[in-house]
Coordinates of N, CA and C in Angstrom, one line a residue:
M1 N -12.3 -5.5 -25.0 CA -12.7 -6.5 -24.6 C -14.0 -6.4 -23.9
T2 N -15.0 -7.4 -24.6 CA -16.2 -7.6 -24.2 C -16.7 -8.2 -23.2
Q3 N -17.9 -7.2 -22.8 CA -17.9 -7.8 -21.5 C -19.1 -9.2 -21.0
E4 N -18.8 -10.1 -20.8 CA -19.6 -11.4 -19.4 C -21.0 -10.9 -18.9
K5 N -21.9 -11.4 -20.0 CA -23.3 -11.1 -19.5 C -24.3 -12.1 -19.3
D6 N -24.9 -12.3 -17.6 CA -25.6 -14.0 -17.7 C -26.8 -13.5 -18.3
A7 N -28.2 -14.8 -18.0 CA -29.1 -14.5 -19.5 C -29.6 -13.4 -19.1
E8 N -29.6 -12.7 -17.5 CA -31.1 -11.6 -18.1 C -30.1 -10.8 -18.5
G9 N -28.4 -10.9 -19.4 CA -27.9 -9.3 -19.6 C -27.4 -8.2 -18.3
I10 N -27.7 -9.3 -17.3 CA -26.5 -8.1 -15.7 C -25.0 -8.5 -16.4
D11 N -24.4 -7.9 -16.2 CA -22.8 -8.0 -16.4 C -22.6 -8.5 -15.2
L12 N -21.0 -9.8 -15.6 CA -20.8 -10.5 -14.7 C -20.3 -10.0 -13.5
D13 N -19.3 -8.8 -13.3 CA -18.3 -9.2 -12.5 C -19.2 -7.5 -12.1
I14 N -20.4 -7.1 -12.2 CA -21.3 -6.6 -11.1 C -22.1 -7.9 -10.7
K15 N -22.5 -8.3 -10.8 CA -23.2 -9.4 -10.3 C -22.3 -10.5 -9.8
D16 N -21.6 -10.3 -9.6 CA -19.6 -11.1 -8.1 C -20.5 -9.9 -7.8
A17 N -20.0 -8.9 -7.6 CA -19.3 -7.9 -7.0 C -21.1 -8.0 -5.6
M18 N -22.2 -7.7 -6.0 CA -24.1 -8.1 -5.5 C -23.7 -9.1 -5.1
E19 N -23.6 -10.5 -5.5 CA -23.4 -10.9 -4.3 C -23.0 -11.3 -3.1
G20 N -21.3 -10.5 -3.6 CA -21.0 -10.2 -2.4 C -21.4 -9.3 -1.3
H21 N -21.8 -8.5 -2.2 CA -22.3 -7.9 -0.7 C -23.9 -8.1 -0.2
E22 N -24.5 -9.3 -0.9 CA -25.7 -10.2 -0.4 C -24.5 -10.6 0.9
R23 N -23.8 -11.2 0.9 CA -23.2 -11.6 1.9 C -22.5 -11.9 3.3
F24 N -22.5 -9.6 2.6 CA -21.9 -9.5 3.3 C -22.4 -8.5 4.5
R25 N -23.9 -8.4 3.5 CA -24.8 -7.4 4.7 C -25.8 -8.7 5.5
Q26 N -25.1 -11.3 5.2 CA -25.9 -11.3 6.1 C -24.5 -11.4 7.3
Q27 N -23.8 -11.4 7.1 CA -22.3 -11.7 7.8 C -22.6 -9.7 8.7
F28 N -22.9 -8.2 8.5 CA -23.4 -7.2 8.8 C -24.5 -7.5 9.8
E29 N -25.7 -8.8 9.5 CA -26.4 -8.4 10.4 C -26.3 -9.5 11.3
R30 N -25.1 -10.0 11.0 CA -25.1 -11.2 12.3 C -23.9 -10.7 13.2
D31 N -23.4 -9.4 12.7 CA -22.0 -8.8 13.6 C -22.8 -6.8 13.9
R32 N -24.4 -7.0 13.4 CA -24.7 -5.4 14.5 C -23.8 -5.0 14.8
A33 N -23.7 -4.9 16.4 CA -23.1 -4.9 17.5 C -21.7 -4.4 16.9
F34 N -21.1 -4.9 16.0 CA -19.4 -4.3 16.1 C -19.0 -3.7 14.8
Y35 N -20.4 -3.1 14.8 CA -20.4 -2.8 13.0 C -21.3 -1.6 13.9
R36 N -22.6 -1.7 13.9 CA -22.7 -0.3 15.1 C -21.7 0.3 15.4
A37 N -21.2 -0.3 16.3 CA -19.5 0.7 17.2 C -18.6 1.8 15.9
L38 N -18.2 0.4 14.9 CA -17.5 1.0 13.9 C -18.1 2.3 13.7
A39 N -19.5 2.7 13.3 CA -20.5 3.7 13.1 C -20.3 4.6 14.1
T40 N -20.1 4.8 15.3 CA -20.8 5.4 16.1 C -19.8 6.5 17.2
K41 N -18.5 5.4 17.1 CA -17.9 6.3 17.7 C -16.2 7.0 16.7
K42 N -15.3 7.0 16.7 CA -14.4 7.8 16.4 C -13.4 6.9 15.7
Q43 N -13.0 6.4 14.4 CA -11.9 5.3 14.0 C -10.6 5.5 14.7
K44 N -10.0 4.7 15.5 CA -8.8 4.8 15.8 C -8.1 3.1 15.2
P45 N -7.4 4.3 14.1 CA -6.4 3.6 13.8 C -5.8 2.5 14.2
R46 N -5.1 1.3 13.8 CA -3.4 1.5 14.9 C -2.8 1.5 13.8
L47 N -2.5 1.5 12.0 CA -1.9 1.8 11.3 C -2.0 2.5 10.5
L48 N -1.3 3.4 9.6 CA -1.2 4.2 8.1 C -0.1 3.3 8.2
W49 N -1.1 2.4 6.5 CA -0.5 1.6 5.7 C -0.5 2.4 3.8
I50 N 0.9 2.4 4.1 CA 0.5 3.0 2.4 C 1.2 1.8 1.0
G51 N 0.2 0.9 0.7 CA 0.7 -0.1 -0.4 C 0.8 0.1 -1.6
C52 N 0.6 -0.9 -2.2 CA -0.1 -0.5 -4.1 C -1.0 -1.1 -4.0
A53 N -1.5 -0.4 -4.7 CA -2.7 -0.7 -5.1 C -3.7 -2.0 -5.9
D54 N -2.5 -3.1 -6.0 CA -2.3 -4.3 -6.8 C -2.6 -4.8 -5.9
S55 N -4.7 -6.2 -6.7 CA -5.8 -6.4 -6.5 C -5.2 -7.6 -5.7
R56 N -3.7 -8.1 -5.7 CA -4.3 -9.6 -4.9 C -3.4 -9.7 -3.8
V57 N -2.9 -8.0 -3.3 CA -2.3 -7.9 -1.6 C -3.0 -6.3 -1.5
V58 N -3.9 -7.4 -0.2 CA -4.6 -6.9 0.3 C -4.8 -6.9 1.8
P59 N -4.0 -5.6 2.2 CA -3.5 -5.3 3.4 C -3.9 -6.7 4.8
A60 N -5.7 -5.9 4.9 CA -6.5 -6.5 6.2 C -6.3 -8.2 5.9
T61 N -6.3 -9.2 4.9 CA -5.9 -9.8 4.8 C -4.6 -10.7 4.8
I62 N -3.8 -9.8 4.9 CA -2.2 -10.4 5.1 C -1.9 -10.2 6.5
T63 N -2.6 -8.8 6.8 CA -2.3 -8.4 8.3 C -3.5 -8.7 9.3
N64 N -4.6 -9.8 9.0 CA -5.4 -10.6 9.2 C -6.4 -9.2 10.3
A65 N -6.7 -8.0 9.8 CA -7.7 -6.7 10.3 C -9.0 -6.5 9.8
D66 N -9.6 -6.0 11.2 CA -11.0 -6.4 11.1 C -10.9 -4.7 10.7
P67 N -12.0 -4.3 9.8 CA -12.6 -3.1 9.3 C -12.0 -2.3 11.5
G68 N -11.1 -1.2 10.9 CA -11.4 -0.2 11.5 C -10.0 0.3 12.5
E69 N -9.0 -1.3 12.1 CA -7.9 -1.3 12.1 C -6.6 -0.5 11.3
L70 N -6.6 -0.9 10.4 CA -6.0 0.2 8.6 C -6.3 1.6 8.1
F71 N -5.7 2.5 8.3 CA -6.0 3.8 7.6 C -5.3 3.8 6.3
E72 N -5.8 2.8 5.4 CA -5.2 2.9 4.4 C -5.0 3.9 2.8
V73 N -3.1 3.8 2.9 CA -3.4 4.0 1.2 C -2.6 3.6 0.3
R74 N -4.5 3.6 -1.1 CA -3.0 2.9 -1.6 C -2.6 3.4 -2.9
N75 N -1.8 3.3 -3.5 CA -1.6 3.8 -5.3 C -0.9 2.5 -6.1
I76 N -0.1 2.2 -7.2 CA 0.6 2.4 -8.0 C 1.3 2.4 -7.6
A77 N 2.5 0.8 -7.2 CA 3.7 1.2 -6.7 C 4.4 1.9 -5.1
N78 N 2.6 2.0 -4.6 CA 3.7 2.4 -3.2 C 3.4 3.5 -3.1
V79 N 3.4 4.7 -4.1 CA 4.2 5.4 -3.9 C 4.2 7.0 -2.3
V80 N 4.8 7.2 -2.0 CA 5.1 8.8 -1.0 C 5.5 9.7 -1.7
P81 N 5.0 10.3 -3.2 CA 5.4 11.9 -3.0 C 6.2 12.4 -2.0
P82 N 7.2 13.1 -2.6 CA 8.2 13.7 -1.8 C 6.9 15.7 -1.5
A83 N 7.2 15.4 -0.2 CA 6.5 17.3 0.2 C 6.1 17.8 -0.5
D84 N 7.1 18.4 -1.2 CA 7.5 19.7 -2.3 C 6.6 18.8 -3.7
A85 N 6.1 17.7 -4.0 CA 5.8 17.3 -4.7 C 4.0 18.0 -5.4
A86 N 3.8 18.3 -6.8 CA 2.6 18.1 -7.6 C 1.9 17.7 -6.7
D87 N 1.2 17.3 -6.0 CA 0.5 16.1 -5.4 C 0.2 15.5 -4.1
D88 N -0.5 15.7 -3.7 CA -0.8 15.8 -2.4 C -2.1 14.3 -2.1
T89 N -2.2 13.8 -1.9 CA -3.4 13.5 -1.9 C -2.3 12.1 -0.7
V90 N -1.2 11.8 -0.6 CA -1.4 10.5 0.4 C -0.7 12.2 1.5
G91 N -0.5 13.2 0.7 CA 0.2 13.5 2.2 C -0.7 14.4 2.9
A92 N -1.6 14.7 2.1 CA -3.4 14.9 3.1 C -3.5 13.5 4.4
A93 N -3.3 12.5 4.2 CA -3.4 10.9 4.6 C -2.5 11.3 5.2
I94 N -1.6 11.3 5.2 CA -0.8 11.5 5.9 C -0.8 12.5 7.7
E95 N -1.3 13.3 7.1 CA -1.7 14.4 7.8 C -3.1 14.0 8.5
Y96 N -3.9 14.0 8.2 CA -5.0 13.9 9.1 C -4.8 12.5 9.4
G97 N -3.9 10.8 9.4 CA -3.4 9.9 9.7 C -3.6 10.7 11.6
V98 N -1.8 11.0 11.5 CA -1.8 11.0 12.5 C -1.3 12.4 13.3
G99 N -1.6 13.4 12.0 CA -2.4 14.5 12.9 C -3.9 14.6 13.8
H100 N -4.7 13.7 13.2 CA -5.9 14.4 13.5 C -6.4 12.2 14.1
L101 N -6.0 11.8 13.5 CA -6.5 10.1 14.0 C -5.6 10.2 15.0
G102 N -4.5 10.9 15.2 CA -3.3 9.6 16.6 C -2.9 9.0 15.9
I103 N -2.5 7.7 14.4 CA -1.4 7.3 14.1 C -0.2 7.7 14.9
D104 N 1.0 6.1 15.2 CA 1.5 6.5 15.8 C 2.9 5.2 15.2
D105 N 2.3 4.7 13.8 CA 2.8 3.9 13.1 C 2.6 4.1 11.3
I106 N 3.6 4.2 10.9 CA 3.4 4.1 9.4 C 3.6 3.1 8.9
V107 N 3.3 2.6 8.1 CA 3.9 1.6 6.8 C 4.2 1.6 5.1
V108 N 5.5 1.0 5.1 CA 5.4 2.0 3.8 C 5.9 0.7 3.0
C109 N 4.1 -1.1 2.2 CA 4.8 -2.2 1.8 C 4.9 -2.4 0.1
G110 N 5.7 -2.5 0.2 CA 5.5 -2.7 -1.5 C 5.3 -4.9 -0.7
H111 N 5.6 -5.0 -2.7 CA 5.6 -6.6 -2.6 C 5.6 -7.2 -4.6
T112 N 6.1 -8.3 -4.1 CA 7.4 -9.2 -5.3 C 6.8 -8.8 -6.5
G113 N 7.3 -8.9 -7.7 CA 6.1 -9.5 -8.8 C 5.7 -7.8 -9.2
C114 N 5.6 -6.5 -8.5 CA 5.3 -5.3 -8.5 C 4.9 -5.1 -10.1
G115 N 3.3 -4.7 -10.9 CA 3.8 -4.5 -11.9 C 3.9 -2.2 -12.1
G116 N 3.9 -1.6 -11.2 CA 3.9 -0.5 -11.1 C 6.0 -0.7 -11.2
I117 N 6.0 -1.1 -10.6 CA 7.9 -1.4 -10.1 C 8.4 -2.1 -12.0
A118 N 7.9 -2.8 -12.6 CA 8.4 -3.1 -13.5 C 8.0 -2.3 -15.2
A119 N 7.4 -1.8 -14.2 CA 7.0 -0.6 -16.1 C 8.3 0.1 -16.1
L120 N 9.4 0.7 -15.3 CA 10.4 1.3 -16.8 C 10.8 -0.2 -16.0
L121 N 11.1 -1.3 -16.2 CA 11.9 -2.1 -16.2 C 11.4 -2.8 -18.0
E122 N 10.1 -2.8 -17.9 CA 9.7 -3.8 -19.2 C 10.3 -2.3 -20.4
P123 N 10.4 -2.6 -22.2 CA 10.4 -2.1 -23.0 C 9.6 -1.3 -23.8
M124 N 8.1 -0.9 -22.7 CA 7.4 -0.2 -23.6 C 7.6 1.6 -23.1
A125 N 6.8 2.3 -24.0 CA 6.8 3.7 -23.9 C 5.6 4.0 -23.6
L126 N 6.7 5.4 -22.4 CA 5.3 5.1 -21.0 C 5.2 7.3 -21.1
D127 N 4.4 7.8 -21.1 CA 3.9 9.4 -21.7 C 4.6 9.7 -20.6
R128 N 5.4 10.7 -20.4 CA 6.0 11.2 -19.5 C 4.4 11.9 -18.6
A129 N 4.3 12.3 -20.2 CA 2.7 14.6 -20.2 C 1.6 12.9 -19.4
A130 N 1.1 11.5 -19.9 CA 0.2 11.7 -19.1 C -0.5 10.9 -17.6
P131 N -0.9 10.6 -16.9 CA -1.0 10.5 -15.2 C -0.3 9.1 -15.1
L132 N 0.0 8.1 -16.2 CA 0.6 6.5 -15.8 C 2.0 7.5 -15.9
G133 N 2.9 8.1 -17.0 CA 4.0 8.4 -17.4 C 4.9 8.9 -15.8
R134 N 3.6 10.4 -15.5 CA 4.2 10.8 -14.6 C 4.3 10.9 -13.4
W135 N 3.5 9.4 -13.1 CA 3.5 8.5 -11.8 C 4.4 7.5 -11.6
M136 N 4.8 7.2 -13.1 CA 6.1 6.3 -12.7 C 7.8 7.0 -12.6
E137 N 7.7 7.8 -13.1 CA 8.3 8.9 -12.2 C 9.5 9.4 -11.0
F138 N 8.0 8.9 -9.9 CA 8.0 8.5 -9.0 C 8.9 7.5 -9.0
T139 N 9.4 6.5 -9.2 CA 9.8 5.0 -9.5 C 11.4 5.4 -9.4
R140 N 11.6 6.3 -9.9 CA 13.8 6.5 -11.2 C 13.8 6.1 -10.3
P141 N 14.3 6.9 -9.3 CA 15.3 6.9 -8.4 C 15.5 5.3 -8.0
A142 N 14.8 4.4 -7.5 CA 14.7 3.0 -7.1 C 15.8 2.1 -8.4
H143 N 15.5 2.1 -9.7 CA 15.2 2.0 -11.2 C 17.2 2.8 -10.9
Q144 N 18.1 3.7 -11.1 CA 18.7 4.1 -11.4 C 19.9 3.3 -10.0
L145 N 19.3 3.2 -8.3 CA 20.7 2.8 -7.5 C 20.1 1.6 -8.0
I146 N 19.8 0.5 -8.9 CA 19.8 -0.9 -9.0 C 20.7 -1.3 -10.9
A147 N 20.7 -0.6 -11.1 CA 20.9 -0.3 -12.6 C 23.1 -0.4 -12.4
A148 N 22.8 1.3 -11.2 CA 24.2 1.5 -10.9 C 25.0 0.1 -10.1
A149 N 24.5 -0.5 -10.0 CA 24.7 -1.3 -9.0 C 25.1 -3.3 -9.9
R150 N 24.7 -2.7 -10.3 CA 24.9 -4.0 -11.1 C 23.7 -5.2 -11.0
V151 N 23.1 -5.2 -10.6 CA 21.7 -6.1 -10.2 C 21.7 -7.1 -10.9
P152 N 22.2 -8.4 -11.3 CA 21.9 -9.9 -11.9 C 20.1 -9.7 -12.5
D153 N 19.9 -9.6 -13.5 CA 18.6 -8.5 -14.3 C 17.7 -10.5 -13.5
E154 N 18.3 -11.7 -12.8 CA 17.1 -12.4 -12.5 C 16.3 -11.9 -11.0
E155 N 17.8 -11.2 -10.6 CA 17.5 -10.0 -8.8 C 16.3 -9.3 -9.2
R156 N 16.3 -8.3 -10.4 CA 16.6 -6.5 -10.1 C 15.7 -6.3 -9.9
L157 N 13.7 -7.1 -10.2 CA 12.9 -6.5 -9.5 C 12.3 -6.3 -8.6
T158 N 13.2 -7.4 -8.4 CA 12.7 -7.0 -6.2 C 13.9 -6.6 -5.3
E159 N 14.9 -6.4 -6.1 CA 15.5 -6.3 -5.8 C 15.0 -4.4 -5.5
T160 N 14.6 -4.3 -7.1 CA 13.9 -2.4 -7.4 C 13.3 -2.6 -6.1
V161 N 12.4 -3.0 -6.5 CA 11.0 -2.6 -5.7 C 11.8 -2.5 -3.6
K162 N 12.5 -3.4 -3.5 CA 12.7 -2.7 -2.2 C 13.7 -2.4 -1.8
A163 N 14.5 -1.6 -2.9 CA 15.0 0.2 -2.6 C 13.9 1.1 -3.1
H164 N 12.8 0.9 -3.5 CA 11.9 1.8 -3.8 C 11.2 2.0 -3.2
V165 N 11.4 0.8 -2.1 CA 10.4 1.2 -0.1 C 11.8 2.2 0.5
Q166 N 12.5 1.6 0.1 CA 13.3 2.4 1.8 C 13.5 4.3 0.4
F167 N 13.3 4.7 -0.6 CA 13.6 5.7 -1.0 C 12.2 6.1 -0.3
Q168 N 10.3 6.1 -0.5 CA 9.6 6.2 -0.8 C 9.5 6.3 1.8
L169 N 10.7 5.7 2.5 CA 10.9 6.2 3.2 C 11.2 7.7 4.0
D170 N 12.6 7.5 2.2 CA 13.6 8.4 2.8 C 12.0 9.4 2.6
N171 N 11.4 9.9 1.7 CA 10.4 10.8 1.4 C 9.2 11.5 2.6
L172 N 9.5 9.9 3.2 CA 8.3 10.5 3.6 C 9.0 12.0 5.4
M173 N 10.0 11.4 5.4 CA 10.9 12.6 6.5 C 11.0 13.7 6.0
T174 N 10.4 13.5 4.2 CA 10.2 15.2 3.8 C 9.3 16.2 4.1
Y175 N 7.9 15.8 5.0 CA 6.4 15.4 5.9 C 6.8 16.5 7.4
P176 N 7.3 18.1 7.6 CA 7.4 18.0 8.5 C 6.3 17.0 9.9
I177 N 5.2 16.7 10.0 CA 4.2 16.0 11.1 C 5.1 15.0 10.9
V178 N 5.6 14.3 9.6 CA 6.7 12.7 10.2 C 7.9 13.2 10.8
R179 N 8.8 14.2 10.4 CA 10.2 14.5 11.6 C 9.7 15.6 12.7
D180 N 8.7 15.9 12.8 CA 8.5 16.1 14.2 C 7.9 14.9 15.1
G181 N 7.6 14.2 14.8 CA 6.7 13.2 15.6 C 8.0 11.9 15.7
I182 N 8.7 11.4 14.3 CA 9.8 10.7 14.9 C 11.0 11.5 16.0
A183 N 11.2 12.8 15.7 CA 11.4 13.4 17.1 C 11.9 13.4 18.6
A184 N 9.6 13.5 18.4 CA 9.8 13.6 19.6 C 9.3 12.2 20.0
S185 N 9.7 10.8 19.0 CA 9.6 9.5 19.8 C 7.7 9.3 20.0
R186 N 6.7 9.7 19.4 CA 5.2 9.7 19.0 C 4.7 8.9 18.1
L187 N 6.5 9.2 17.5 CA 5.3 7.9 15.3 C 6.9 6.9 15.2
N188 N 6.7 6.4 14.7 CA 7.7 5.3 13.8 C 7.0 4.5 11.9
I189 N 8.2 4.4 11.6 CA 8.0 4.1 10.3 C 8.4 2.9 9.8
H190 N 7.8 2.3 9.1 CA 8.7 1.3 8.8 C 8.3 0.9 7.3
G191 N 8.7 0.0 6.1 CA 9.4 -0.3 5.6 C 9.6 -2.2 5.5
W192 N 8.4 -2.6 4.5 CA 8.6 -3.9 4.6 C 8.0 -4.8 2.7
L193 N 8.2 -5.6 2.7 CA 8.1 -5.9 1.6 C 7.1 -7.3 1.6
Y194 N 5.9 -7.8 1.1 CA 4.9 -8.5 0.9 C 5.2 -9.4 0.1
D195 N 5.8 -10.6 0.1 CA 6.4 -12.3 -0.7 C 5.3 -12.5 -1.2
M196 N 4.4 -12.2 -2.8 CA 3.1 -13.5 -3.5 C 2.9 -15.0 -3.5
F197 N 4.5 -14.9 -3.4 CA 5.3 -16.6 -3.8 C 4.8 -17.4 -2.4
T198 N 5.3 -16.8 -1.0 CA 5.7 -17.3 0.6 C 3.9 -17.1 1.4
G199 N 3.8 -15.8 1.3 CA 2.5 -15.1 2.2 C 3.2 -14.0 3.0
E200 N 5.2 -14.4 3.5 CA 5.6 -13.7 4.6 C 6.1 -11.9 4.0
L201 N 5.7 -11.7 5.3 CA 6.9 -10.4 5.3 C 7.2 -10.1 5.5
T202 N 8.9 -9.6 5.2 CA 9.9 -9.3 5.3 C 10.3 -8.1 5.8
T203 N 10.8 -7.0 6.6 CA 10.8 -5.8 7.5 C 12.5 -4.9 7.2
Y204 N 11.8 -4.1 6.5 CA 14.0 -3.5 6.3 C 14.5 -3.3 7.7
D205 N 15.2 -3.0 7.8 CA 16.3 -3.0 9.4 C 17.3 -1.3 8.9
P206 N 16.5 -0.2 9.5 CA 17.9 1.0 9.5 C 19.4 0.5 9.5
Q207 N 19.1 0.2 11.0 CA 20.4 -0.2 11.6 C 21.6 -0.9 10.8
T208 N 21.3 -2.4 9.7 CA 21.8 -3.5 9.5 C 21.7 -2.5 7.4
G209 N 20.8 -1.7 7.3 CA 21.1 -1.6 6.2 C 19.9 -2.9 5.4
G210 N 19.7 -3.4 5.8 CA 19.1 -5.4 5.4 C 18.1 -5.3 5.5
W211 N 17.3 -7.0 5.1 CA 16.2 -7.0 5.3 C 16.0 -8.1 5.7
R212 N 14.8 -7.8 7.3 CA 14.7 -10.1 7.4 C 14.0 -9.8 7.8
G213 N 12.9 -11.0 8.0 CA 11.4 -11.8 8.6 C 11.1 -10.9 9.3
L214 N 9.5 -10.5 9.1 CA 9.2 -9.3 9.8 C 9.3 -10.6 12.0
L215 N 8.5 -11.7 11.8 CA 8.2 -12.4 12.4 C 9.8 -13.0 13.2
D216 N 11.1 -12.6 12.9 CA 12.3 -13.0 13.3 C 12.3 -12.7 14.4

């Protein structure tokens, strides 16, 4: 892929980021007192959001959150590796968010059309020894469940995304800090799905085993 450049030879993608930063600096000056408070006070986010790295799914936009309100972990396919997995990135964020920041709600949010989930549905060879292939293995339980349920092809991706979110809630429970927090009624975990076509969030209801609108 050839990089597009302007007449001065500046990469257009970087130029766009530079112009965006200039607009942010102008906003920063207008809201200096707000940003000074963020810089001088300890952060107190209201949610730990574990979501997909997809550039179209922006947690702060979806929840209309201000800076300082969301403690975010974003990775391909909103994965929560089990506590005994050979990956501590998400676990470290959970420990810091719950144990040090006092967060009392964890949201795992998937989304429609997730390319990470679709990776194991497509006829593409993933090298299980390479980073992407190893990571995608965390999505396999959801694929196996939906395949066993014989879900129609046109529904398979969305239903796999939902099942994957539910498996990540199970994985959260492998962390002692999460189990203990829930047992002590000082922590809640939530499974959400963002619909990119409608802009709506749905939530998993563990009591019924189904999904309902977040605002219902």
